[in-house]
């Protein structure tokens, strides 16, 4: 083989090495987000109404829900398996219905402070699909009245891919979490903050007291599942190892071909 063509043998190895390096970068970036979120959630809750709070910071607020307004974001699957036996029992009708868990929604409502000076958006958790269709006729009446104490974390807007449909606020269709869009649909300022209610599955404590008077819904996300990616840092690590091994193997084979060519 000519000296000019010899470097081409190492091209596959170089491509695999580049992919391995990219996976390492993605792993480090996502791990940084996870670490920051974990640090924020370990701190004591602060009052969300007292100023700007970073995403994933633990917050608390007291106020009254406006049950005449509700946004249902989805459809989307329940992204975790509840550990609380009581929750599993309450979900049994959903669990035995094929495909039912693939079409739920995240329930978002405005909550106004006791002095009526501030309003925040609250992602209360996952609800079955019939909640959207029967909200005013049935489920709104089951929600907590009067002052509610809510704890959770600050939540920002999602960044959907090009395959996700556009939200239609006028039709009440929100396919992805758009904090500003939901706030404007409620005639609230576009900078209205949003918080996400959480549940501590260790103590089975729900970050909303009191909550719905019937059943287990809305289902808040567990604290351990707040930061989720389609590929978590460990997944990127495994991919990086795979690409790295592939790069080393192809480099070894290229060297063997060159040695045979010199004989």
PDB file of C-alpha atoms in Angstrom:
ATOM      1  CA  UNK A   1       0.000   0.000   0.000  1.00  0.00           C
ATOM      2  CA  UNK A   2       1.293   3.452  -0.881  1.00  0.00           C
ATOM      3  CA  UNK A   3       2.280   5.867   1.872  1.00  0.00           C
ATOM      4  CA  UNK A   4      -0.398   8.327   0.685  1.00  0.00           C
ATOM      5  CA  UNK A   5      -3.197   5.797   1.238  1.00  0.00           C
ATOM      6  CA  UNK A   6      -1.940   4.423   4.547  1.00  0.00           C
ATOM      7  CA  UNK A   7      -3.603   7.149   6.705  1.00  0.00           C
ATOM      8  CA  UNK A   8      -6.985   6.156   5.240  1.00  0.00           C
ATOM      9  CA  UNK A   9      -6.758   2.897   7.170  1.00  0.00           C
ATOM     10  CA  UNK A  10      -6.956   4.881  10.399  1.00  0.00           C
ATOM     11  CA  UNK A  11      -9.984   6.947   9.323  1.00  0.00           C
ATOM     12  CA  UNK A  12     -12.578   4.564  10.858  1.00  0.00           C
ATOM     13  CA  UNK A  13     -10.602   4.548  14.106  1.00  0.00           C
ATOM     14  CA  UNK A  14     -10.480   8.353  14.118  1.00  0.00           C
ATOM     15  CA  UNK A  15     -14.238   8.594  13.530  1.00  0.00           C
ATOM     16  CA  UNK A  16     -14.945   6.182  16.405  1.00  0.00           C
ATOM     17  CA  UNK A  17     -12.567   8.117  18.673  1.00  0.00           C
ATOM     18  CA  UNK A  18     -14.419  11.340  17.814  1.00  0.00           C
ATOM     19  CA  UNK A  19     -17.743   9.725  18.716  1.00  0.00           C
ATOM     20  CA  UNK A  20     -16.268   8.506  22.005  1.00  0.00           C
ATOM     21  CA  UNK A  21     -15.069  12.029  22.828  1.00  0.00           C
ATOM     22  CA  UNK A  22     -18.511  13.459  21.974  1.00  0.00           C
ATOM     23  CA  UNK A  23     -20.201  10.944  24.274  1.00  0.00           C
ATOM     24  CA  UNK A  24     -17.838  11.949  27.084  1.00  0.00           C
ATOM     25  CA  UNK A  25     -18.730  15.620  26.538  1.00  0.00           C
ATOM     26  CA  UNK A  26     -22.453  14.822  26.664  1.00  0.00           C
ATOM     27  CA  UNK A  27     -21.933  12.749  29.806  1.00  0.00           C
ATOM     28  CA  UNK A  28     -20.083  15.579  31.561  1.00  0.00           C
ATOM     29  CA  UNK A  29     -22.671  18.186  30.524  1.00  0.00           C
ATOM     30  CA  UNK A  30     -25.631  16.129  31.746  1.00  0.00           C
ATOM     31  CA  UNK A  31     -23.848  15.079  34.924  1.00  0.00           C
ATOM     32  CA  UNK A  32     -23.263  18.756  35.659  1.00  0.00           C
ATOM     33  CA  UNK A  33     -26.992  19.429  35.361  1.00  0.00           C
ATOM     34  CA  UNK A  34     -27.798  16.471  37.605  1.00  0.00           C
ATOM     35  CA  UNK A  35     -25.263  17.592  40.219  1.00  0.00           C
ATOM     36  CA  UNK A  36     -26.559  21.187  40.184  1.00  0.00           C
ATOM     37  CA  UNK A  37     -30.162  20.036  40.486  1.00  0.00           C
ATOM     38  CA  UNK A  38     -29.278  17.668  43.321  1.00  0.00           C
ATOM     39  CA  UNK A  39     -27.482  20.453  45.178  1.00  0.00           C
ATOM     40  CA  UNK A  40     -30.431  22.834  44.739  1.00  0.00           C
ATOM     41  CA  UNK A  41     -32.943  20.248  45.910  1.00  0.00           C
ATOM     42  CA  UNK A  42     -30.952  19.469  49.059  1.00  0.00           C
ATOM     43  CA  UNK A  43     -31.322  23.044  50.279  1.00  0.00           C
ATOM     44  CA  UNK A  44     -34.176  24.279  52.424  1.00  0.00           C
ATOM     45  CA  UNK A  45     -37.228  25.523  50.467  1.00  0.00           C
ATOM     46  CA  UNK A  46     -37.477  29.246  49.808  1.00  0.00           C
ATOM     47  CA  UNK A  47     -40.594  31.283  49.122  1.00  0.00           C
ATOM     48  CA  UNK A  48     -41.161  31.341  45.361  1.00  0.00           C
ATOM     49  CA  UNK A  49     -42.919  34.706  45.662  1.00  0.00           C
ATOM     50  CA  UNK A  50     -39.879  36.511  47.090  1.00  0.00           C
ATOM     51  CA  UNK A  51     -37.894  36.885  43.874  1.00  0.00           C
ATOM     52  CA  UNK A  52     -36.221  35.038  41.031  1.00  0.00           C
ATOM     53  CA  UNK A  53     -35.294  31.471  41.909  1.00  0.00           C
ATOM     54  CA  UNK A  54     -33.098  29.205  39.729  1.00  0.00           C
ATOM     55  CA  UNK A  55     -34.510  26.055  38.124  1.00  0.00           C
ATOM     56  CA  UNK A  56     -34.585  22.940  40.333  1.00  0.00           C
ATOM     57  CA  UNK A  57     -34.374  25.078  43.494  1.00  0.00           C
ATOM     58  CA  UNK A  58     -36.670  23.823  46.207  1.00  0.00           C
ATOM     59  CA  UNK A  59     -39.491  26.267  46.813  1.00  0.00           C
ATOM     60  CA  UNK A  60     -42.648  26.552  48.877  1.00  0.00           C
ATOM     61  CA  UNK A  61     -45.758  28.669  48.491  1.00  0.00           C
ATOM     62  CA  UNK A  62     -49.188  28.970  50.051  1.00  0.00           C
ATOM     63  CA  UNK A  63     -52.240  30.075  48.183  1.00  0.00           C
ATOM     64  CA  UNK A  64     -55.553  29.190  46.594  1.00  0.00           C
ATOM     65  CA  UNK A  65     -56.012  27.277  43.330  1.00  0.00           C
ATOM     66  CA  UNK A  66     -58.214  28.710  40.611  1.00  0.00           C
ATOM     67  CA  UNK A  67     -60.087  25.617  39.468  1.00  0.00           C
ATOM     68  CA  UNK A  68     -61.835  27.506  36.676  1.00  0.00           C
ATOM     69  CA  UNK A  69     -58.500  27.444  34.830  1.00  0.00           C
ATOM     70  CA  UNK A  70     -56.426  24.370  34.077  1.00  0.00           C
ATOM     71  CA  UNK A  71     -53.959  23.365  31.381  1.00  0.00           C
ATOM     72  CA  UNK A  72     -53.329  19.744  30.447  1.00  0.00           C
ATOM     73  CA  UNK A  73     -49.908  19.133  28.934  1.00  0.00           C
ATOM     74  CA  UNK A  74     -49.540  16.001  26.869  1.00  0.00           C
ATOM     75  CA  UNK A  75     -50.413  13.324  26.078  1.00  0.00           C
ATOM     76  CA  UNK A  76     -47.458  11.651  27.720  1.00  0.00           C
ATOM     77  CA  UNK A  77     -46.768   8.395  29.560  1.00  0.00           C
ATOM     78  CA  UNK A  78     -46.249   8.069  33.266  1.00  0.00           C
ATOM     79  CA  UNK A  79     -42.446   8.216  33.378  1.00  0.00           C
ATOM     80  CA  UNK A  80     -41.936   6.169  36.540  1.00  0.00           C
ATOM     81  CA  UNK A  81     -43.435   3.270  38.501  1.00  0.00           C
ATOM     82  CA  UNK A  82     -44.972   4.350  41.823  1.00  0.00           C
ATOM     83  CA  UNK A  83     -43.611   2.523  44.869  1.00  0.00           C
ATOM     84  CA  UNK A  84     -46.404   3.381  47.288  1.00  0.00           C
ATOM     85  CA  UNK A  85     -48.764   0.347  47.558  1.00  0.00           C
ATOM     86  CA  UNK A  86     -51.727   2.667  48.119  1.00  0.00           C
ATOM     87  CA  UNK A  87     -50.925   4.532  44.901  1.00  0.00           C
ATOM     88  CA  UNK A  88     -50.604   1.280  42.964  1.00  0.00           C
ATOM     89  CA  UNK A  89     -53.960   0.132  44.323  1.00  0.00           C
ATOM     90  CA  UNK A  90     -55.575   3.416  43.326  1.00  0.00           C
ATOM     91  CA  UNK A  91     -54.097   3.091  39.835  1.00  0.00           C
ATOM     92  CA  UNK A  92     -55.348  -0.446  39.310  1.00  0.00           C
ATOM     93  CA  UNK A  93     -58.170   0.576  36.917  1.00  0.00           C
ATOM     94  CA  UNK A  94     -55.551   2.290  34.748  1.00  0.00           C
ATOM     95  CA  UNK A  95     -53.058  -0.569  34.961  1.00  0.00           C
ATOM     96  CA  UNK A  96     -55.534  -3.148  33.672  1.00  0.00           C
ATOM     97  CA  UNK A  97     -56.594  -0.973  30.709  1.00  0.00           C
ATOM     98  CA  UNK A  98     -54.284  -1.608  27.707  1.00  0.00           C
ATOM     99  CA  UNK A  99     -52.570   1.555  26.540  1.00  0.00           C
ATOM    100  CA  UNK A 100     -54.215   3.780  29.143  1.00  0.00           C
ATOM    101  CA  UNK A 101     -50.969   4.858  30.769  1.00  0.00           C
ATOM    102  CA  UNK A 102     -49.724   6.167  27.419  1.00  0.00           C
ATOM    103  CA  UNK A 103     -52.228   8.987  27.178  1.00  0.00           C
ATOM    104  CA  UNK A 104     -52.194  10.895  30.447  1.00  0.00           C
ATOM    105  CA  UNK A 105     -51.513  14.587  31.009  1.00  0.00           C
ATOM    106  CA  UNK A 106     -49.639  16.897  33.349  1.00  0.00           C
ATOM    107  CA  UNK A 107     -52.086  19.142  35.204  1.00  0.00           C
ATOM    108  CA  UNK A 108     -51.034  22.793  35.499  1.00  0.00           C
ATOM    109  CA  UNK A 109     -53.072  25.338  37.477  1.00  0.00           C
ATOM    110  CA  UNK A 110     -52.605  28.900  38.701  1.00  0.00           C
ATOM    111  CA  UNK A 111     -52.246  29.369  42.459  1.00  0.00           C
ATOM    112  CA  UNK A 112     -52.763  32.832  43.947  1.00  0.00           C
ATOM    113  CA  UNK A 113     -51.154  33.862  47.220  1.00  0.00           C
ATOM    114  CA  UNK A 114     -53.318  34.531  50.253  1.00  0.00           C
ATOM    115  CA  UNK A 115     -52.853  38.300  49.891  1.00  0.00           C
ATOM    116  CA  UNK A 116     -53.901  38.028  46.199  1.00  0.00           C
ATOM    117  CA  UNK A 117     -50.787  39.936  45.171  1.00  0.00           C
ATOM    118  CA  UNK A 118     -48.951  37.111  43.390  1.00  0.00           C
ATOM    119  CA  UNK A 119     -49.828  34.149  41.207  1.00  0.00           C
ATOM    120  CA  UNK A 120     -47.645  31.179  40.259  1.00  0.00           C
ATOM    121  CA  UNK A 121     -48.180  28.208  37.979  1.00  0.00           C
ATOM    122  CA  UNK A 122     -48.156  24.790  39.612  1.00  0.00           C
ATOM    123  CA  UNK A 123     -47.466  21.541  37.772  1.00  0.00           C
ATOM    124  CA  UNK A 124     -49.461  19.329  40.110  1.00  0.00           C
ATOM    125  CA  UNK A 125     -48.523  16.030  38.451  1.00  0.00           C
ATOM    126  CA  UNK A 126     -49.800  13.316  36.140  1.00  0.00           C
ATOM    127  CA  UNK A 127     -53.510  12.630  35.644  1.00  0.00           C
ATOM    128  CA  UNK A 128     -55.440  10.112  33.495  1.00  0.00           C
ATOM    129  CA  UNK A 129     -56.810  11.249  30.097  1.00  0.00           C
ATOM    130  CA  UNK A 130     -60.424  11.550  31.264  1.00  0.00           C
ATOM    131  CA  UNK A 131     -59.439  14.416  33.568  1.00  0.00           C
ATOM    132  CA  UNK A 132     -59.067  16.735  30.607  1.00  0.00           C
ATOM    133  CA  UNK A 133     -62.393  15.780  29.078  1.00  0.00           C
ATOM    134  CA  UNK A 134     -64.327  15.899  32.377  1.00  0.00           C
ATOM    135  CA  UNK A 135     -62.474  18.584  34.310  1.00  0.00           C
ATOM    136  CA  UNK A 136     -65.285  21.099  34.786  1.00  0.00           C
ATOM    137  CA  UNK A 137     -68.063  18.512  34.992  1.00  0.00           C
ATOM    138  CA  UNK A 138     -66.434  16.207  37.547  1.00  0.00           C
ATOM    139  CA  UNK A 139     -62.857  16.605  38.683  1.00  0.00           C
ATOM    140  CA  UNK A 140     -62.642  20.341  39.457  1.00  0.00           C
ATOM    141  CA  UNK A 141     -65.106  19.864  42.312  1.00  0.00           C
ATOM    142  CA  UNK A 142     -62.816  17.266  43.920  1.00  0.00           C
ATOM    143  CA  UNK A 143     -59.834  19.604  44.179  1.00  0.00           C
ATOM    144  CA  UNK A 144     -58.708  21.318  47.409  1.00  0.00           C
ATOM    145  CA  UNK A 145     -60.544  24.490  48.366  1.00  0.00           C
ATOM    146  CA  UNK A 146     -59.099  27.300  50.431  1.00  0.00           C
ATOM    147  CA  UNK A 147     -55.427  27.675  51.283  1.00  0.00           C
ATOM    148  CA  UNK A 148     -53.078  24.973  50.027  1.00  0.00           C
ATOM    149  CA  UNK A 149     -49.424  24.498  51.013  1.00  0.00           C
ATOM    150  CA  UNK A 150     -47.285  23.461  48.055  1.00  0.00           C
ATOM    151  CA  UNK A 151     -43.604  22.483  48.006  1.00  0.00           C
ATOM    152  CA  UNK A 152     -41.525  21.403  45.033  1.00  0.00           C
ATOM    153  CA  UNK A 153     -38.935  22.754  42.630  1.00  0.00           C
ATOM    154  CA  UNK A 154     -38.835  25.548  40.084  1.00  0.00           C
ATOM    155  CA  UNK A 155     -39.626  24.281  36.593  1.00  0.00           C
ATOM    156  CA  UNK A 156     -38.735  25.865  33.261  1.00  0.00           C
ATOM    157  CA  UNK A 157     -40.073  25.351  29.754  1.00  0.00           C
ATOM    158  CA  UNK A 158     -39.294  22.222  27.805  1.00  0.00           C
ATOM    159  CA  UNK A 159     -37.371  22.311  24.523  1.00  0.00           C
ATOM    160  CA  UNK A 160     -39.322  20.065  22.142  1.00  0.00           C
ATOM    161  CA  UNK A 161     -37.899  18.447  19.031  1.00  0.00           C
ATOM    162  CA  UNK A 162     -39.151  19.294  15.557  1.00  0.00           C
ATOM    163  CA  UNK A 163     -41.416  16.232  15.694  1.00  0.00           C
ATOM    164  CA  UNK A 164     -43.533  17.604  18.559  1.00  0.00           C
ATOM    165  CA  UNK A 165     -46.662  19.520  17.416  1.00  0.00           C
ATOM    166  CA  UNK A 166     -47.005  23.221  18.120  1.00  0.00           C
ATOM    167  CA  UNK A 167     -49.057  24.237  21.149  1.00  0.00           C
ATOM    168  CA  UNK A 168     -52.478  25.750  20.496  1.00  0.00           C
ATOM    169  CA  UNK A 169     -53.375  27.804  23.558  1.00  0.00           C
ATOM    170  CA  UNK A 170     -56.746  28.914  22.160  1.00  0.00           C
ATOM    171  CA  UNK A 171     -57.825  25.292  21.706  1.00  0.00           C
ATOM    172  CA  UNK A 172     -56.341  24.318  25.062  1.00  0.00           C
ATOM    173  CA  UNK A 173     -53.845  21.934  23.460  1.00  0.00           C
ATOM    174  CA  UNK A 174     -50.410  21.959  25.079  1.00  0.00           C
ATOM    175  CA  UNK A 175     -48.181  19.188  23.758  1.00  0.00           C
ATOM    176  CA  UNK A 176     -45.072  20.380  25.601  1.00  0.00           C
ATOM    177  CA  UNK A 177     -44.443  22.441  28.716  1.00  0.00           C
ATOM    178  CA  UNK A 178     -44.358  26.106  27.683  1.00  0.00           C
ATOM    179  CA  UNK A 179     -44.358  28.160  30.877  1.00  0.00           C
ATOM    180  CA  UNK A 180     -44.808  31.510  29.136  1.00  0.00           C
ATOM    181  CA  UNK A 181     -47.494  30.189  26.789  1.00  0.00           C
ATOM    182  CA  UNK A 182     -49.495  28.633  29.615  1.00  0.00           C
ATOM    183  CA  UNK A 183     -49.213  31.807  31.693  1.00  0.00           C
ATOM    184  CA  UNK A 184     -50.498  33.923  28.811  1.00  0.00           C
ATOM    185  CA  UNK A 185     -53.375  31.483  28.232  1.00  0.00           C
ATOM    186  CA  UNK A 186     -54.411  32.201  31.837  1.00  0.00           C
ATOM    187  CA  UNK A 187     -54.100  35.975  31.203  1.00  0.00           C
ATOM    188  CA  UNK A 188     -51.078  36.112  33.501  1.00  0.00           C
ATOM    189  CA  UNK A 189     -47.788  37.977  32.912  1.00  0.00           C
ATOM    190  CA  UNK A 190     -45.396  36.034  30.643  1.00  0.00           C
ATOM    191  CA  UNK A 191     -42.750  35.950  33.398  1.00  0.00           C
ATOM    192  CA  UNK A 192     -45.041  34.106  35.829  1.00  0.00           C
ATOM    193  CA  UNK A 193     -42.916  31.373  37.468  1.00  0.00           C
ATOM    194  CA  UNK A 194     -43.821  27.690  37.520  1.00  0.00           C
ATOM    195  CA  UNK A 195     -43.125  25.125  40.197  1.00  0.00           C
ATOM    196  CA  UNK A 196     -43.420  21.347  40.040  1.00  0.00           C
ATOM    197  CA  UNK A 197     -44.949  19.437  42.939  1.00  0.00           C
ATOM    198  CA  UNK A 198     -42.871  16.451  44.084  1.00  0.00           C
ATOM    199  CA  UNK A 199     -43.429  13.408  46.240  1.00  0.00           C
ATOM    200  CA  UNK A 200     -40.956  11.877  48.671  1.00  0.00           C
ATOM    201  CA  UNK A 201     -41.449   8.144  48.110  1.00  0.00           C
ATOM    202  CA  UNK A 202     -39.351   7.320  51.173  1.00  0.00           C
ATOM    203  CA  UNK A 203     -41.776   9.034  53.548  1.00  0.00           C
ATOM    204  CA  UNK A 204     -44.724   8.907  51.106  1.00  0.00           C
ATOM    205  CA  UNK A 205     -45.142  12.639  51.598  1.00  0.00           C
ATOM    206  CA  UNK A 206     -46.859  14.566  48.822  1.00  0.00           C
ATOM    207  CA  UNK A 207     -45.741  18.157  48.294  1.00  0.00           C
ATOM    208  CA  UNK A 208     -49.330  19.403  48.188  1.00  0.00           C
ATOM    209  CA  UNK A 209     -51.448  19.599  51.337  1.00  0.00           C
ATOM    210  CA  UNK A 210     -54.364  19.164  51.144  1.00  0.00           C
ATOM    211  CA  UNK A 211     -54.670  17.484  47.748  1.00  0.00           C
ATOM    212  CA  UNK A 212     -57.481  15.952  45.699  1.00  0.00           C
ATOM    213  CA  UNK A 213     -60.211  14.537  47.932  1.00  0.00           C
ATOM    214  CA  UNK A 214     -60.734  11.404  45.856  1.00  0.00           C
ATOM    215  CA  UNK A 215     -58.273   8.857  44.462  1.00  0.00           C
ATOM    216  CA  UNK A 216     -54.497   9.112  44.060  1.00  0.00           C
ATOM    217  CA  UNK A 217     -54.324  11.741  41.343  1.00  0.00           C
ATOM    218  CA  UNK A 218     -52.649  14.061  40.511  1.00  0.00           C
ATOM    219  CA  UNK A 219     -49.451  11.987  40.786  1.00  0.00           C
ATOM    220  CA  UNK A 220     -46.441  14.235  41.457  1.00  0.00           C
ATOM    221  CA  UNK A 221     -43.038  13.132  40.189  1.00  0.00           C
ATOM    222  CA  UNK A 222     -40.728  11.504  42.766  1.00  0.00           C
ATOM    223  CA  UNK A 223     -37.770  13.609  43.889  1.00  0.00           C
ATOM    224  CA  UNK A 224     -35.351  11.028  42.455  1.00  0.00           C
ATOM    225  CA  UNK A 225     -36.914  11.398  38.984  1.00  0.00           C
ATOM    226  CA  UNK A 226     -36.850  15.173  38.664  1.00  0.00           C
ATOM    227  CA  UNK A 227     -33.878  15.309  36.289  1.00  0.00           C
ATOM    228  CA  UNK A 228     -34.372  12.828  33.475  1.00  0.00           C
ATOM    229  CA  UNK A 229     -32.933  12.567  29.998  1.00  0.00           C
ATOM    230  CA  UNK A 230     -33.686  10.088  27.247  1.00  0.00           C
ATOM    231  CA  UNK A 231     -30.041   9.081  27.724  1.00  0.00           C
ATOM    232  CA  UNK A 232     -28.684   9.526  31.248  1.00  0.00           C
ATOM    233  CA  UNK A 233     -24.959  10.182  32.004  1.00  0.00           C
ATOM    234  CA  UNK A 234     -24.333   6.482  32.653  1.00  0.00           C
ATOM    235  CA  UNK A 235     -25.720   5.685  29.225  1.00  0.00           C
ATOM    236  CA  UNK A 236     -23.310   8.139  27.598  1.00  0.00           C
ATOM    237  CA  UNK A 237     -20.469   6.539  29.578  1.00  0.00           C
ATOM    238  CA  UNK A 238     -21.381   3.121  28.191  1.00  0.00           C
ATOM    239  CA  UNK A 239     -21.574   4.528  24.664  1.00  0.00           C
ATOM    240  CA  UNK A 240     -18.181   6.207  25.120  1.00  0.00           C
ATOM    241  CA  UNK A 241     -16.618   2.920  26.236  1.00  0.00           C
ATOM    242  CA  UNK A 242     -18.136   1.142  23.246  1.00  0.00           C
ATOM    243  CA  UNK A 243     -16.877   3.730  20.760  1.00  0.00           C
ATOM    244  CA  UNK A 244     -13.478   3.763  22.466  1.00  0.00           C
ATOM    245  CA  UNK A 245     -13.119  -0.011  22.187  1.00  0.00           C
ATOM    246  CA  UNK A 246     -14.196   0.152  18.564  1.00  0.00           C
ATOM    247  CA  UNK A 247     -11.617   2.850  17.860  1.00  0.00           C
ATOM    248  CA  UNK A 248      -8.831   0.825  19.491  1.00  0.00           C
ATOM    249  CA  UNK A 249      -9.838  -2.325  17.624  1.00  0.00           C
ATOM    250  CA  UNK A 250      -9.912  -0.621  14.238  1.00  0.00           C
ATOM    251  CA  UNK A 251      -6.568   1.062  14.918  1.00  0.00           C
ATOM    252  CA  UNK A 252      -5.069  -2.324  15.779  1.00  0.00           C
ATOM    253  CA  UNK A 253      -6.411  -3.839  12.564  1.00  0.00           C
ATOM    254  CA  UNK A 254      -5.033  -0.921  10.546  1.00  0.00           C
ATOM    255  CA  UNK A 255      -1.589  -1.477  12.041  1.00  0.00           C
ATOM    256  CA  UNK A 256      -1.756  -5.171  11.182  1.00  0.00           C
ATOM    257  CA  UNK A 257      -2.653  -4.397   7.574  1.00  0.00           C
ATOM    258  CA  UNK A 258       0.275  -2.002   7.283  1.00  0.00           C
ATOM    259  CA  UNK A 259       2.671  -4.571   8.720  1.00  0.00           C
ATOM    260  CA  UNK A 260       1.508  -7.205   6.272  1.00  0.00           C
ATOM    261  CA  UNK A 261       1.944  -4.748   3.408  1.00  0.00           C
ATOM    262  CA  UNK A 262       5.586  -4.220   4.298  1.00  0.00           C
ATOM    263  CA  UNK A 263       6.453  -7.908   4.190  1.00  0.00           C
TER     264      UNK A 263
END
